[in-house]
DNA sequence: GATGAATGAGTATTCATTCAT
DNA sequence: AATGAATGAATACTCATTCAT
């Protein structure tokens, strides 16, 4: 790991720690109200006065804590974007990289479980991020940098590792990665956002989905 | 096919035909400008005066053709939503249902090609739809009705058909469908929206992706 | 009667004759629609497009016949203002002046009957006039000129005539006139506009009201 | 007086007291400007930007204090409508009811003086009310309720009282009331709105008009 | 004469943001 | 830190009027 990347990681860990501290009660109420309304109506269609009302504070109070409305959005979406892109909780991440799973399906299973849990705990903010990403260059940049410099590179290494071991087919790693991401995200988004009332056994669902990811819908020819 | 469904289909065909006629030059310019700006900044963040300016018409002219700003949005998104949910062009759809492909991968390949083409020709409007869907109940309803009453039912039948033939594993059809949709949509969205500059051979890409969908990233054990 | 006043009279007679002729079917429909909506919502709150819609004509058609919206108002209110201020129908007016009634109460009774009838036949337009008068200088001017130059002068003469005969008390004629007008207008406006559903025998009501006008609410001391 | 009516009265007294307090300087300026322009051009023909300009505030400031333009109108007209319908200032009203005047003309004289004074002090707002009444259902309702439930009932009692004493003729009380109201309002409106420049001695004018009301234009037959 | 598409100035109202208290 | 009155630019939408067909 280079020094620069190391710094990146340190910053993120610190940021995510700060995240929970140093917030007055009013500030918390503002954030909660904003998350609620942003996710319901979209950022642009939400007015600051509406947030103030729901948070039970004066209109001016919002701007004491966040210079602009966009500032408020970024201070909600920013930290989650960072956390979203780390498979496994940050502090445990290094371990995962250094001690890769022996079998490829274990790796994908671990990611699936962790990210499903994370998404379930942050549905509203994730909805906000999905919808605002293309219109907020700062967020977009953050996602691009984190993804390419960090996530993609590492996962690519892991995929290549499993390809060398013969556990994964010889295809361009990015196609394997894209397909894996599609299948897992498709599962998570479907059950959290599109059909939240469709009843599933989450562990069972992950198991079966990983199965299909590994061996396809045509199944193993034995 | 019941009479009621027949009517549905007829209406859609007529609607999609009208779509291109009966539009004055100014109206076309308004639509083009609206698509452009909506897709760039989002619906709520776009002002009607901006659309008027880009279209080269007076602001009042917009409201002569579309009663409200939302009306303008729906008259852009509505028709595309309808077309989006039909695998294959409407007029050919019946044929496809009545003469199913002999092999499952042919079926998925055909859908992938057709929808990739359609998405490539309507990138901007599709972007608009993705972002406005959760905030526009009318659109949402349209999608729900078309999906469940029409698309899902038919594809489920086809999947069951292939399962009976032993071409697809014995899993709940919805999971097969969800995974298929995830893989194909993941491919299309990635190459059109997320990495539009990443160079690929589209046909080759479809071929390889269908392969993974059928046999998984672990590959066929022969 | 001076030449100038004579001309005035002639003009008015001609105007009121034209009133009913030379109007196409569409023009009539426009006028009817305008009267209807002006009286319901007020002139300023009525839009020309609303009138066009109710009249069943194109928006442009209104402006072919009436240069501006105000023109339309004046061509409705103007003629009625003229007729409103003539006790008795114009053509019979001269007779009434030349052959005054023998008794004062006959004079007031005749006016009351005639104006009640006129008001009953033109309620909507009268409502329009009442409400627009202070905001339309042209109308106001018309009323002022007609009233002072024509109506007031003549009625004053008649009142003085009855005072000389001892039928009316020795008070300034304008106070007699004002009180007479108040009592009669109060009766007419009350039963046509304020309490239109209050049932009365119109002739009986006029009779009793003239009685009070002549002898007061304390009544005749015999 | 029933408890319910008592409450009514209390509310009105409180309302009319609040009326003058709790208003910032800007709010007062807005109200003054609105009264001025509404009375000059009519409610519908007045723009909020015009009011803001005349009041020397930003347009947004109007809407901080009054949710809509109609709100502004009602908060001007509402309180005056209430006060308008009370003969004599509210606090003295009870006295008047409990200690009726010995002579009928004293009663009408007292009302005439009090209402003339009130009208002279509120000419502009009264003009606004007269013109907006038929187009503002809320105001209309207020007038109807106050008039019928309160004013009319009480005055009717007083008239019947004087009829029993033989001071007023045996006619339906409503006709006596209507005529009295017509004569007094005719006097007030004429001298305040129609001929404001016509010079009169107000007390003398009231005296002579009450005379005519009591004994008619034919005068007392002694 | 009649139409209705087009206009652009104007409308009431909302908004993010500031600032004196 | 917190308030909320004040702002003025911006917003979606309306309107009376024009003009080519």
Coordinates of C-alpha atoms (C1' of nucleotides) in Angstrom, one line a residue, chain B residues 26 57-58 60-61 64-65, chain E residues 4-10:
Chain B
X26 CA -42.2 24.7 -32.2
X57 CA -39.8 30.1 -28.2
X58 CA -41.7 32.4 -25.8
X60 CA -46.0 31.2 -22.9
X61 CA -45.8 28.9 -25.9
X64 CA -50.1 26.5 -24.8
X65 CA -49.0 23.0 -25.7
Chain E
dG4 C1' -55.9 29.6 -32.8
dA5 C1' -50.8 29.5 -32.4
dA6 C1' -47.6 32.7 -30.7
dT7 C1' -46.2 36.2 -27.8
dG8 C1' -43.8 38.6 -23.8
dA9 C1' -45.0 41.3 -20.1
dG10 C1' -47.1 40.5 -16.0

